[in-house]
Each structure stands twice: as structure tokens, then as C-alpha cells.
XYZ file of C-alpha atoms in Angstrom:
665
model
C 53.688 28.231 -114.640
C 53.684 25.407 -112.246
C 52.937 25.801 -108.469
C 56.024 27.317 -106.938
C 57.702 25.321 -104.146
C 57.747 27.130 -100.767
C 61.271 26.903 -99.611
C 60.307 27.609 -96.031
C 57.956 24.524 -96.191
C 60.733 22.503 -97.679
C 63.075 23.573 -94.847
C 60.509 22.658 -92.280
C 60.189 19.160 -93.766
C 63.922 18.709 -94.014
C 64.231 19.819 -90.309
C 61.558 17.403 -89.451
C 63.143 14.409 -91.345
C 66.534 15.248 -89.496
C 64.689 15.284 -86.092
C 62.984 11.920 -87.062
C 66.367 10.374 -87.803
C 67.865 11.681 -84.564
C 64.913 10.409 -82.597
C 64.895 6.998 -84.185
C 68.637 6.558 -83.422
C 68.215 7.717 -79.760
C 65.218 5.469 -79.224
C 66.990 2.516 -80.818
C 70.006 2.978 -78.681
C 67.784 3.223 -75.501
C 65.963 0.053 -76.536
C 69.259 -1.783 -77.168
C 70.559 -0.775 -73.814
C 67.265 -1.691 -71.919
C 66.544 -4.905 -73.671
C 69.832 -6.375 -74.859
C 72.259 -4.971 -72.354
C 70.151 -4.645 -69.257
C 71.084 -0.914 -68.894
C 68.921 2.112 -68.646
C 70.070 5.430 -70.268
C 66.798 7.312 -69.979
C 63.653 7.142 -67.918
C 60.512 5.480 -69.121
C 58.826 8.949 -69.190
C 61.587 10.363 -71.409
C 61.338 7.426 -73.760
C 57.629 7.712 -74.006
C 57.917 11.467 -74.663
C 60.386 10.918 -77.522
C 58.481 7.978 -79.000
C 55.266 10.098 -79.056
C 57.177 12.930 -80.756
C 58.466 10.604 -83.397
C 54.937 9.202 -83.919
C 53.633 12.914 -84.305
C 56.294 13.670 -86.875
C 55.568 10.490 -88.905
C 51.812 11.524 -88.992
C 52.756 14.969 -90.144
C 55.155 13.993 -92.818
C 53.444 10.735 -93.890
C 56.929 9.048 -93.721
C 58.050 6.079 -91.642
C 61.770 5.738 -92.035
C 63.378 2.228 -92.201
C 64.365 1.046 -88.803
C 61.949 3.390 -86.894
C 61.108 2.039 -83.525
C 57.439 2.611 -84.411
C 57.761 -0.050 -87.122
C 60.239 -2.382 -85.349
C 59.228 -4.486 -82.391
C 61.471 -5.306 -79.419
C 65.231 -5.982 -79.360
C 67.544 -7.988 -81.477
C 68.597 -11.275 -80.040
C 72.179 -11.499 -78.790
C 74.491 -13.970 -80.160
C 75.285 -16.098 -77.100
C 72.019 -18.148 -77.260
C 70.580 -20.039 -80.215
C 67.938 -17.987 -82.079
C 64.556 -19.295 -83.506
C 61.850 -17.767 -85.514
C 58.303 -17.627 -83.859
C 55.559 -19.430 -85.486
C 53.540 -16.194 -85.469
C 54.787 -12.685 -85.004
C 54.569 -11.229 -81.656
C 53.254 -7.621 -81.827
C 53.362 -4.789 -79.285
C 50.094 -3.289 -77.910
C 48.622 0.043 -78.658
C 48.582 2.253 -75.504
C 46.451 4.870 -73.758
C 46.360 6.634 -70.594
C 42.770 7.617 -70.908
C 40.347 5.535 -68.719
C 37.377 6.689 -70.820
C 39.187 5.322 -73.933
C 39.297 1.909 -72.239
C 35.561 2.084 -71.755
C 34.816 3.136 -75.258
C 37.170 0.373 -76.579
C 34.766 -2.319 -75.283
C 31.757 -0.852 -77.363
C 29.279 -2.987 -75.543
C 31.288 -6.200 -75.382
C 32.739 -7.989 -72.486
C 36.524 -7.928 -71.822
C 39.282 -9.267 -69.711
C 41.301 -6.652 -67.857
C 44.592 -7.927 -66.421
C 47.874 -6.623 -65.159
C 50.495 -5.624 -67.728
C 53.597 -7.273 -66.055
C 56.948 -5.754 -66.453
C 59.438 -8.471 -67.173
C 60.477 -10.535 -70.223
C 58.009 -12.260 -72.502
C 58.672 -15.898 -73.103
C 56.878 -18.416 -75.336
C 56.531 -21.902 -74.028
C 55.897 -25.030 -76.199
C 54.696 -28.333 -74.704
C 54.417 -31.719 -76.394
C 53.113 -34.927 -74.860
C 52.614 -33.129 -71.553
C 56.422 -32.084 -71.319
C 57.993 -28.780 -71.739
C 59.940 -28.928 -74.978
C 60.925 -25.457 -75.798
C 61.145 -21.855 -74.350
C 61.954 -18.849 -76.568
C 62.085 -15.212 -75.639
C 60.125 -12.608 -77.436
C 63.325 -11.184 -79.067
C 62.419 -8.789 -81.882
C 58.949 -10.245 -82.190
C 59.938 -12.403 -85.169
C 63.030 -14.100 -83.869
C 63.796 -14.955 -80.190
C 66.454 -16.617 -78.070
C 66.022 -20.263 -77.076
C 66.183 -20.441 -73.277
C 64.568 -23.808 -72.576
C 67.150 -24.826 -69.932
C 66.597 -21.626 -67.995
C 62.849 -21.883 -68.250
C 63.038 -25.398 -66.681
C 64.308 -23.675 -63.424
C 61.676 -21.064 -63.233
C 60.503 -21.463 -59.711
C 56.746 -21.861 -60.677
C 56.606 -23.461 -64.044
C 55.196 -26.929 -64.631
C 57.575 -29.233 -66.311
C 54.829 -31.726 -66.967
C 51.050 -31.131 -67.551
C 48.002 -33.263 -67.891
C 47.214 -32.091 -71.384
C 49.185 -34.147 -73.883
C 48.362 -32.359 -77.062
C 50.485 -29.563 -78.691
C 50.395 -26.516 -76.382
C 51.879 -23.064 -77.065
C 51.371 -20.190 -74.638
C 52.848 -16.838 -73.912
C 53.679 -15.225 -70.613
C 55.904 -12.835 -68.648
C 58.872 -13.983 -66.693
C 59.331 -11.664 -63.808
C 61.287 -11.324 -60.458
C 59.137 -10.142 -57.672
C 59.964 -6.938 -55.618
C 60.519 -9.123 -52.481
C 62.970 -11.314 -54.235
C 64.619 -8.256 -55.958
C 65.104 -6.700 -52.528
C 66.586 -10.085 -51.122
C 68.987 -10.342 -54.029
C 70.177 -6.676 -53.494
C 70.420 -7.215 -49.773
C 72.537 -10.228 -50.328
C 74.873 -8.233 -52.515
C 74.678 -5.051 -50.520
C 78.232 -5.254 -49.159
C 79.693 -5.985 -52.669
C 77.848 -3.059 -54.180
C 76.574 -5.170 -57.030
C 73.170 -3.619 -56.694
C 70.729 -4.137 -59.467
C 68.651 -1.191 -60.675
C 65.212 -2.707 -61.132
C 63.532 -6.150 -61.177
C 62.911 -5.866 -64.974
C 66.623 -5.592 -65.977
C 67.581 -8.251 -63.501
C 64.943 -10.649 -64.762
C 65.991 -9.991 -68.430
C 69.609 -10.951 -67.628
C 68.570 -13.880 -65.475
C 66.369 -15.499 -68.191
C 69.042 -15.173 -70.772
C 71.927 -16.616 -68.741
C 74.163 -19.296 -70.237
C 74.323 -21.179 -66.941
C 70.894 -21.837 -65.549
C 72.031 -22.190 -62.077
C 72.251 -18.467 -62.061
C 68.634 -18.341 -63.265
C 67.626 -20.746 -60.473
C 69.133 -18.596 -57.834
C 67.115 -15.516 -58.947
C 63.686 -17.227 -58.416
C 62.321 -16.243 -61.753
C 58.495 -16.736 -61.917
C 56.285 -17.144 -65.023
C 52.784 -15.764 -65.446
C 50.803 -16.916 -68.485
C 48.880 -14.124 -70.324
C 47.977 -15.677 -73.732
C 47.200 -19.072 -75.128
C 48.344 -19.421 -78.691
C 47.480 -23.120 -79.372
C 45.976 -25.987 -77.538
C 45.260 -28.694 -80.071
C 41.719 -30.111 -79.995
C 40.376 -28.107 -76.993
C 36.993 -26.200 -77.272
C 37.245 -23.035 -75.248
C 33.642 -22.065 -76.063
C 34.737 -18.835 -77.658
C 35.987 -17.365 -74.367
C 39.390 -15.960 -73.438
C 38.604 -16.439 -69.816
C 38.025 -20.201 -70.519
C 41.609 -20.341 -71.969
C 42.861 -18.756 -68.726
C 40.945 -21.362 -66.658
C 42.362 -24.181 -68.749
C 45.869 -22.970 -68.255
C 45.225 -22.783 -64.465
C 44.142 -26.400 -64.633
C 47.381 -27.353 -66.187
C 49.264 -25.901 -63.289
C 50.276 -22.478 -64.742
C 50.027 -19.263 -62.730
C 47.801 -16.939 -64.877
C 48.206 -13.191 -64.695
C 45.636 -11.738 -62.309
C 42.581 -10.477 -64.242
C 38.995 -9.202 -63.896
C 36.022 -9.758 -66.306
C 34.693 -6.238 -67.181
C 31.949 -4.534 -69.192
C 31.440 -0.912 -70.133
C 29.640 -0.351 -66.906
C 32.147 -2.097 -64.675
C 35.578 -1.279 -66.217
C 36.293 2.048 -64.523
C 35.527 0.513 -61.174
C 37.806 -2.416 -62.042
C 40.655 -0.003 -63.017
C 40.325 1.763 -59.742
C 40.593 -1.585 -57.894
C 43.750 -2.509 -59.693
C 45.149 1.030 -58.899
C 44.386 0.424 -55.106
C 46.411 -2.697 -55.232
C 49.631 -1.298 -56.784
C 51.244 -0.346 -53.460
C 51.154 -4.014 -52.142
C 51.360 -5.895 -55.427
C 54.638 -7.877 -55.365
C 54.865 -8.470 -59.020
C 56.379 -5.679 -61.120
C 53.656 -4.164 -63.338
C 53.668 -1.022 -65.597
C 49.857 -0.873 -66.312
C 46.916 -2.928 -67.388
C 45.866 -4.901 -70.553
C 42.276 -4.932 -71.889
C 41.262 -7.729 -74.422
C 37.942 -8.879 -75.695
C 36.681 -12.210 -74.201
C 35.080 -13.169 -77.513
C 37.821 -15.087 -79.334
C 36.126 -15.148 -82.797
C 35.321 -11.383 -82.669
C 39.084 -10.862 -81.612
C 40.397 -12.860 -84.614
C 37.996 -11.011 -86.978
C 39.497 -7.648 -86.089
C 43.063 -8.519 -87.384
C 46.108 -6.301 -86.727
C 47.826 -3.201 -87.874
C 51.468 -3.438 -89.023
C 52.461 -3.130 -85.331
C 49.384 -3.640 -83.019
C 46.635 -6.214 -82.726
C 43.243 -4.649 -82.791
C 41.589 -6.805 -80.190
C 43.579 -5.582 -77.141
C 44.871 -2.214 -75.624
C 47.523 -1.440 -73.019
C 46.607 1.037 -70.319
C 49.506 2.877 -68.676
C 48.858 4.833 -65.356
C 48.821 8.570 -65.643
C 51.338 9.357 -62.959
C 50.436 11.886 -60.304
C 52.778 14.785 -60.703
C 53.704 17.622 -58.377
C 55.709 20.742 -59.050
C 58.391 21.794 -56.596
C 61.760 23.527 -56.358
C 65.137 21.848 -56.571
C 67.076 22.739 -53.291
C 70.281 20.943 -54.033
C 72.054 18.082 -55.843
C 73.601 15.895 -53.112
C 76.707 13.910 -54.242
C 77.160 10.717 -52.221
C 80.530 8.858 -52.462
C 80.734 5.084 -52.106
C 83.611 2.633 -51.357
C 84.095 1.926 -55.051
C 84.761 5.523 -55.734
C 81.466 6.150 -57.640
C 79.726 9.464 -56.516
C 76.082 9.386 -57.060
C 73.857 12.439 -57.543
C 70.536 12.653 -55.591
C 68.022 15.570 -56.167
C 66.785 17.152 -52.968
C 63.661 19.198 -53.395
C 60.890 20.969 -51.446
C 58.748 18.161 -50.010
C 55.645 17.302 -52.011
C 52.720 14.749 -51.570
C 52.702 11.959 -54.132
C 50.555 8.834 -54.120
C 49.822 9.337 -50.444
C 53.304 9.809 -49.170
C 55.712 12.877 -48.764
C 58.804 12.732 -50.857
C 61.638 15.162 -51.052
C 64.483 13.236 -52.684
C 65.018 11.423 -55.993
C 68.091 9.548 -57.288
C 69.309 10.995 -60.546
C 71.620 8.083 -61.215
C 74.427 9.564 -63.011
C 76.079 12.666 -64.634
C 74.411 12.020 -67.995
C 70.973 12.304 -66.606
C 71.844 15.512 -64.545
C 72.929 17.098 -67.886
C 69.990 15.695 -69.883
C 67.598 17.288 -67.392
C 69.586 20.552 -67.370
C 69.348 20.692 -63.565
C 70.219 23.612 -61.516
C 69.590 24.708 -57.818
C 66.379 26.795 -57.756
C 64.931 25.153 -60.848
C 61.222 24.379 -60.881
C 60.837 20.651 -61.555
C 57.985 18.217 -61.782
C 58.266 14.912 -59.951
C 56.346 11.681 -59.958
C 56.581 8.078 -58.785
C 57.502 5.607 -61.482
C 54.823 2.943 -61.430
C 53.497 4.743 -58.295
C 56.609 3.617 -56.274
C 59.967 5.195 -57.135
C 60.355 9.027 -57.058
C 61.740 10.341 -60.230
C 62.086 13.794 -61.898
C 59.655 14.048 -64.768
C 60.616 17.457 -66.187
C 62.710 20.567 -65.602
C 60.533 23.515 -66.194
C 63.393 26.001 -65.763
C 66.252 24.087 -67.362
C 68.998 26.420 -66.042
C 71.723 23.875 -66.645
C 73.831 25.351 -63.870
C 74.501 22.203 -61.944
C 78.041 20.774 -62.558
C 79.693 17.714 -60.984
C 81.946 18.830 -58.091
C 85.647 19.017 -59.002
C 86.425 17.795 -55.405
C 85.127 14.688 -53.567
C 82.516 15.821 -50.986
C 84.139 13.395 -48.459
C 87.958 13.648 -48.832
C 88.326 16.677 -51.015
C 90.366 14.775 -53.546
C 89.971 15.425 -57.302
C 87.096 13.897 -59.125
C 86.933 12.662 -62.721
C 83.880 12.061 -65.093
C 84.340 8.702 -66.738
C 82.281 7.415 -69.628
C 81.272 3.772 -69.896
C 79.590 3.144 -73.300
C 77.244 6.206 -73.425
C 76.851 6.839 -69.770
C 78.986 9.364 -67.833
C 79.454 8.964 -64.106
C 81.524 10.707 -61.425
C 84.372 9.058 -59.463
C 86.706 10.070 -56.730
C 90.318 9.576 -57.919
C 91.805 9.493 -54.429
C 92.621 5.858 -53.546
C 92.688 6.725 -49.950
C 89.396 8.638 -49.805
C 87.814 8.433 -46.361
C 84.494 7.420 -48.024
C 86.116 4.401 -49.402
C 87.493 3.772 -45.973
C 84.168 4.248 -44.248
C 82.430 1.894 -46.554
C 85.169 -0.691 -46.318
C 85.187 -0.493 -42.419
C 81.396 -0.675 -42.426
C 81.540 -3.942 -44.375
C 84.337 -5.126 -42.074
C 82.291 -4.737 -38.815
C 79.011 -5.815 -40.415
C 76.959 -8.772 -39.001
C 78.150 -11.359 -41.603
C 81.732 -10.152 -41.316
C 83.381 -9.312 -37.884
C 79.995 -8.658 -36.316
C 80.995 -5.786 -34.104
C 77.849 -4.172 -32.735
C 78.101 -0.481 -31.867
C 80.270 0.581 -34.873
C 77.632 2.070 -37.061
C 78.714 3.957 -40.219
C 78.171 7.210 -38.573
C 80.420 6.193 -35.483
C 83.097 4.827 -37.885
C 83.002 8.192 -39.654
C 83.582 9.963 -36.459
C 86.519 7.639 -35.356
C 88.140 7.817 -38.798
C 87.797 11.545 -38.894
C 89.591 11.815 -35.462
C 92.379 9.679 -36.867
C 91.759 6.705 -34.568
C 91.279 4.185 -37.343
C 93.609 3.818 -40.378
C 93.776 0.096 -40.742
C 91.480 -2.828 -39.845
C 93.780 -3.700 -36.892
C 93.292 -0.325 -35.368
C 89.718 -1.263 -34.437
C 91.100 -3.852 -31.988
C 93.095 -1.078 -30.270
C 90.430 1.512 -29.734
C 91.057 1.197 -26.054
C 94.131 3.417 -26.607
C 91.796 6.272 -27.198
C 89.314 5.693 -24.278
C 89.423 9.268 -22.907
C 88.593 10.868 -26.210
C 85.861 8.305 -27.096
C 83.918 8.563 -23.835
C 83.705 12.367 -24.509
C 82.311 11.925 -28.025
C 78.716 12.883 -28.725
C 76.422 9.830 -28.185
C 79.109 8.036 -26.076
C 79.821 7.659 -22.511
C 81.505 5.173 -20.259
C 78.812 2.525 -20.664
C 78.752 2.859 -24.427
C 82.460 2.706 -24.617
C 82.659 -0.515 -22.364
C 79.910 -2.157 -24.548
C 81.910 -1.361 -27.717
C 85.239 -2.650 -26.278
C 83.374 -5.867 -25.145
C 81.956 -6.420 -28.620
C 85.340 -5.825 -30.208
C 87.013 -8.354 -27.890
C 84.346 -10.997 -28.793
C 84.869 -10.333 -32.498
C 88.531 -11.463 -32.227
C 87.293 -15.002 -32.434
C 85.951 -15.547 -35.921
C 85.782 -18.038 -38.814
C 87.717 -18.129 -42.085
C 84.701 -17.418 -44.285
C 83.770 -14.325 -42.163
C 87.338 -13.111 -42.366
C 87.533 -13.478 -46.192
C 84.178 -11.826 -46.594
C 85.253 -8.934 -44.279
C 88.056 -7.836 -46.621
C 85.699 -6.450 -49.108
C 87.117 -8.144 -52.143
C 84.956 -7.071 -55.126
C 82.052 -9.464 -55.754
C 83.026 -11.735 -52.870
C 79.907 -12.093 -50.736
C 79.601 -14.433 -47.716
C 78.233 -17.356 -49.782
C 81.215 -17.070 -52.231
C 83.656 -16.798 -49.326
C 82.225 -20.047 -47.868
C 82.677 -21.848 -51.196
C 86.219 -20.657 -51.567
C 87.151 -21.614 -48.105
C 85.570 -25.150 -48.573
C 87.242 -25.618 -51.909
C 90.663 -25.051 -50.288
C 89.960 -27.111 -47.156
C 89.751 -24.026 -44.939
C 93.587 -23.632 -45.464
C 94.321 -19.876 -45.234
C 97.679 -20.008 -46.952
C 96.239 -22.022 -49.827
C 93.364 -19.547 -50.208
C 95.589 -16.351 -50.301
C 97.973 -18.016 -52.739
C 95.198 -19.404 -55.031
C 95.581 -18.665 -58.731
C 92.775 -17.790 -61.205
C 92.614 -21.298 -62.805
C 92.098 -22.935 -59.381
C 89.367 -20.386 -58.442
C 87.673 -20.763 -61.807
C 87.139 -24.456 -60.994
C 84.961 -23.579 -57.998
C 81.276 -23.746 -58.728
C 79.941 -20.212 -58.953
C 83.220 -18.467 -59.242
C 83.818 -17.155 -62.632
C 86.643 -15.208 -64.335
C 85.549 -11.826 -63.090
C 85.458 -12.858 -59.495
C 88.788 -14.883 -59.754
C 90.517 -11.894 -61.246
C 89.347 -9.568 -58.427
C 90.250 -12.163 -55.856
C 93.816 -12.671 -57.260
C 94.232 -8.924 -57.744
C 93.376 -8.291 -54.119
C 95.976 -10.665 -52.773
C 98.694 -9.497 -55.277
C 98.340 -5.933 -53.992
C 101.152 -5.111 -51.595
C 98.965 -2.648 -49.700
C 96.440 -5.373 -49.060
C 99.025 -7.873 -47.954
C 100.457 -5.281 -45.433
C 96.884 -4.713 -44.141
C 96.471 -8.428 -43.559
C 99.829 -8.670 -41.826
C 98.539 -6.135 -39.284
C 95.204 -7.782 -38.897
C 95.813 -11.456 -38.614
C 97.775 -11.341 -35.306
C 94.645 -9.633 -33.729
C 92.307 -12.634 -34.625
C 91.801 -16.083 -33.530
C 90.429 -17.945 -36.509
C 88.536 -21.089 -35.651
C 89.670 -24.227 -37.589
C 86.709 -25.787 -39.471
C 86.783 -29.526 -40.101
C 85.937 -31.112 -43.377
C 82.971 -33.462 -43.286
C 83.855 -36.862 -41.721
C 83.181 -40.184 -43.342
C 84.415 -41.808 -46.546
C 85.350 -39.192 -49.181
C 86.170 -41.276 -52.354
C 85.938 -38.255 -54.589
C 88.068 -36.004 -52.466
C 90.102 -33.748 -54.820
C 88.243 -34.588 -57.890
C 86.141 -32.057 -59.904
C 83.473 -32.697 -62.520
C 81.563 -30.612 -65.000
C 78.006 -31.460 -65.995
C 76.375 -30.272 -69.112
C 73.113 -31.183 -71.090
C 70.034 -32.700 -69.803
C 69.833 -35.425 -67.111
C 67.611 -38.476 -66.762
C 68.683 -40.254 -63.625
C 68.561 -37.156 -61.466
C 65.690 -34.540 -61.368
C 68.241 -31.661 -61.844
C 71.752 -30.885 -61.523
C 71.652 -29.879 -57.885
C 70.558 -33.490 -56.938
C 73.638 -34.761 -58.806
C 75.882 -32.057 -57.176
C 74.746 -33.189 -53.680
C 75.673 -36.779 -54.455
C 79.132 -35.678 -55.587
C 79.753 -33.337 -52.666
C 78.634 -35.987 -50.161
C 81.550 -37.952 -51.513
C 83.983 -35.062 -51.251
C 83.974 -34.073 -54.887
C 83.023 -30.789 -56.571
C 80.858 -29.676 -59.543
C 82.434 -26.897 -61.449
C 81.303 -24.689 -64.365
C 84.040 -25.004 -66.782
C 86.349 -27.618 -68.204
C 90.049 -27.150 -67.223
C 93.092 -29.183 -66.999
C 92.080 -30.056 -63.402
C 88.636 -31.490 -64.342
C 88.266 -35.227 -63.602
C 85.580 -35.891 -66.089
C 82.927 -34.119 -68.171
C 79.344 -35.598 -67.749
C 77.307 -35.287 -70.906
C 74.586 -37.725 -72.063
C 75.433 -36.661 -75.618
C 79.047 -37.881 -75.606
C 79.409 -37.487 -79.355
C 78.279 -33.911 -79.244
C 80.420 -31.194 -80.909
C 79.795 -28.798 -78.098
C 82.579 -26.467 -76.815
C 82.880 -28.332 -73.552
C 83.059 -31.768 -75.268
C 85.712 -30.295 -77.629
C 87.727 -28.759 -74.716
C 87.609 -32.113 -72.783
C 88.905 -34.041 -75.703
C 91.691 -31.412 -76.275
C 92.805 -31.926 -72.686
C 92.415 -35.705 -72.563
C 89.609 -35.570 -70.103
C 86.963 -38.346 -70.423
C 83.527 -37.530 -71.532
C 81.002 -39.854 -69.727
C 77.289 -40.364 -69.974
C 75.303 -39.931 -66.834
C 74.996 -43.696 -66.371
C 78.711 -44.287 -66.968
C 79.597 -41.528 -64.511
C 77.291 -42.922 -61.866
C 78.676 -46.479 -62.250
C 82.227 -45.432 -62.210
C 82.339 -42.713 -59.496
C 79.140 -43.130 -57.495
C 79.052 -46.915 -57.503
C 75.356 -46.749 -58.412
């Protein structure tokens, strides 16, 4: 008789295999959203927990399924950019949260301890002292070619002293300060990016490098792959010093030994709160290059380096409530409010939960015991729900207007919306934008004050703001008001009657129209209000920086009868200053040009754009029937823009021919 199969053991293995398949699919979807679509459907902590569970099951079963995230590296390159295979495979790093494991890793040797930056890895190739190619990490084997975008990174050297073949790797990042600036500029349009990493990923992989340039992407070198003919005396630090000499910013690092590494980790930890570059840990690598090469790699990790992730300080607390906050777009965001706790030296009592999907995944309920932490020691997050009551449900009615709500699913994320088009929250946010500094600039009308005035029925339309004097007796009796406050407010309102066309256009709250876009649109239509409000999508698409999405929102706004009625009430209340177009000869007035490919007469496209605009012309992003000429030094190219120009009978000119014909240079 052979050994009998234990059916219970077989069932356990089958259950484990099913769990592994589910985990693999969940993790792949999270990676796809995070890397390829710039979305986040779970927290980093949850991803790590699931990943570690999958690794554990693979160890127990001895099986690694095809397509497992523990075997695959990174994301699959999207189709919009050319793809290219890396000369050598780019591996992930092994990870630890144990400081003592870092010390033991050195085993008596010297190492280089540096920040592990949280952006998008890019490989740069230089030949003859010039940047020839930039490729994203992609899936570790095949990446996306982003050379034009790399050329506009704000700190990258386009030429270097070294003229041999040079290949290096580094991290493209957007600093916290620039991230805050970009979100502040978009604050009134509610295009607010979730984190610098996602914004950087999208910025580096743009099809139009003007967008990349505006995001101030920075590049920090962290690894030298090849530098033909250079002797680095067997030292990784000497490689860093060489790269610095060539003009590269190198990731901040410290040289360490077994005796000094714990102190070095502590010093990095102290710097987290003020360090402007996004980081999610540290990297330890041996300084000895020959020893590093001798160690080889596993199927997934190099053996000569190790990533250290911070063990987040956690605190246990009680969930008091879930606050649902409505916005002017109708989105209602959940915020967890809990008993205050001390984390990383500050008191925290609130954490964004982002959407309905995460509320449900955490099985939240009032009174639950939860653990909270600060992601990367900065952003409060819920780590785990110890109770898991699952009693929290999205409110059926909007917390502001009482209208019905609806849960809507976009891809795999569920979010809550107010369905009432006349929701007061939408009005409050819209009016807050209307009176803001860059719009009508009415000081004294804070969001809280507007909420009171709208609640009392004094404001229903923008025009009503200019007639608040009709409610003088009620306003002076309001809490926080009095005669002096009232008079100051009325004075500010009267001064706001005199405004400019860009301010007026911005104040209307058209989706994605910030002040900068409003100025561009006004300039493109010679500050003619009737031409602006009657503009069609094709005309708007010709304006530099105005794409199909913005054009659609703009046209949709003015096509809406309610909005037209709102404007009919508002315009008589205002005195709009007439702005003059620049004086002087404007030989290119009314002409628009598209520029594609590399330039040689001008250092960049902005320089050429300035020359065209000085003469009254415009540079636009796409070829249309109104394009005067397409500038492309590769006039015989089969590119989409060349093809479109030929179909429309638009001349394709080299840079020199364009300069001679239109700029008289």
C-alpha cells in the first residue's frame, strides 16, 4: 500500500493556491494603477502586507505562479511612447525594516547609505558629451523612450565634459514644494494631485514636453552603469564624485561602516521632516565595486544592495466619526476623525480615507479601534482596523443640501457624489472661487461668511453679491459682523466691480480653466468677450496649452442656458477694463504655427515661441485647418503631424526655412 494522501492537506494546498492567485491579481492591478495609470487603489502599507503574504505562501508551497508580482518587476510600458529594451535588466531591491539587519549586511565592509527616492527611475545615455537618450525603467527589461521630456528636466546637464559613452540611472522626482505650488495653482479648479510620485510619473511620460517643463521635474543620479575608460579605483563613491563633476545632482548619501551605520540611519531619520525630495526609505550598497559584482543577483534582487523602509510609528485610537465633505464638483470625500494621538512629534486626529472603496476595504465603523501612522512620517493614514465592524455606510443624503447621493464607480474605485445640481456646497465652492484673490478679489467674503449669506437666502446668483446692501440690517446683526465690517465689505464689493477679462473668465469656475489658461484664451481672441463666449472647440484647440478636454468644458459651459442666464445678470454689474494688444509691427498677426521635433537655431521651443509671439503669431500644439505652417526639421518624416499637415495642404518647413520666410532671419 502506498502512502495515503491526506485530503485535508490537499484542501489546504488548494486553498493556498487560490489565495495566491487572488493576491497576485490584486497586486498586479494595484501596480498597474500606480505605475501605468497614476492612480492609487490601496495604501502602500496594504500593498506591502499583501505582497508579504504572497511571499509567505510561495515559501510554504514552493510554487511561484507565472505573472506573480514577486517574479515580475515594475509595470508594462504604455503604448503612447516608443519602447526600448534596456542593455541590462533593472532589478528591484530586497527590503528590510530592521536596522540591525542593515548593520549585519555590511559584514565588516564599508558601504554607501543614501536616500531611496520616491519618483520614476530613468536611464540616461550620453555620447560625445551630449544627452542622446532617456528611457524609463518600465518593467525592468523594456522601458519608454522619454528623451524629449528628459531634456526639460530642470536640473539635467544636456552637455557634459566627459565625451565617452556614459550610461547612468537615477530618479526623476517632483519636490514637495513644487508639488504644493502646482496644487495651489490648480486649487480653484479642483485638479488636485494626490502625491508627488504620481504627478512625476505622469509628467515624465507626457507626449508634450512643455507639460513636463512646467512641472519642474528634477533628476538625481543613484547608479553609474558605464563610463568608458574611466578608472574609479574600485569605489562606488568615486563614481558619485565623477557624476557630480559632470554636473549631475547625485542622491544624498553617507559613507558608513558597521560601527557608524546606525547613527547614519538616525541622522537621515531626523532630516525627513524638512527634506524636500520625496523619499520612502534608504538604500545601502557596498562601496567596493569588484566585491559587489562578485555577489551576482537572485532572480529578482541584486545581492550587493538592500533597501531600508522606515518602521512607521503607530498609535492605537478610537474612530469617533467619518466626516463627509462635499465639494463644488459634487464629490463627497470621507475623512476619519479619531481620538487625538501623538505621532512623529505632532498631535493628529484626522486622516483622509479618500473614497468609498477604502472605507469598505477597511471595514470602518464608529467606535472601532484603529491603528494610525504617518506615511513616510508625514501624511496621517489608517494602518489597520482592529475591530472591523463594517458599520459605516455612505450617507444617503448630502450633508450640505440634503439631496440624494449616489455611489459611482470609475474603473475599480467607488466614490460618493451629490446628485443635486443646485447643492449649496456646489454654490459655496463656486462663490468662494468667484470672490477669490485671482478672480473678483472681494476681501471679507470667506467661505464661512458665504455659507451664512447663502444659508439666509441673500445670495443665489453671482450678481446678488453686488446687491448685498439690500440686506444691510440683517448682515450687521450676524455673528462676527457689525457696522464697520459691513461697510468694509460693501466697499470691497464696489471696488471689485472694476475688473479684467481674464479675471472674469477665471471667476466663472469653468472646469480646468485656471487664471493662466484664462489669460491665454483672452489673448488668443484679442480680449473680445463676444468672440470668447462664442468660440468653438476647434478654435480653442489651436491655443497653446488648451487641449480637447479643456475646450470641451469651455464650450459646454457657454452652451448651458443656465450659465448664459447667470452671465446676463452678472455682466451689467461689472466694468471690464479693455486690454490693448501689444503695440508695434505684428507681421504674424492671426497666424498660428506648430513646432515638432528637435531644434538647432534655438535652444528650445520656448525661445522660438517668444520670437513668434513678439510678431503677433501663436505656437499651438496640434495641426488643424487654421495652422499656417508646421515646423519640422525632418520635413520628410512620416509622423502623424507631417501626415496631417500634408492632408490639409499646410506647408511643412524646416526651422531655417521658417525663420527665413516668417521671421526674416
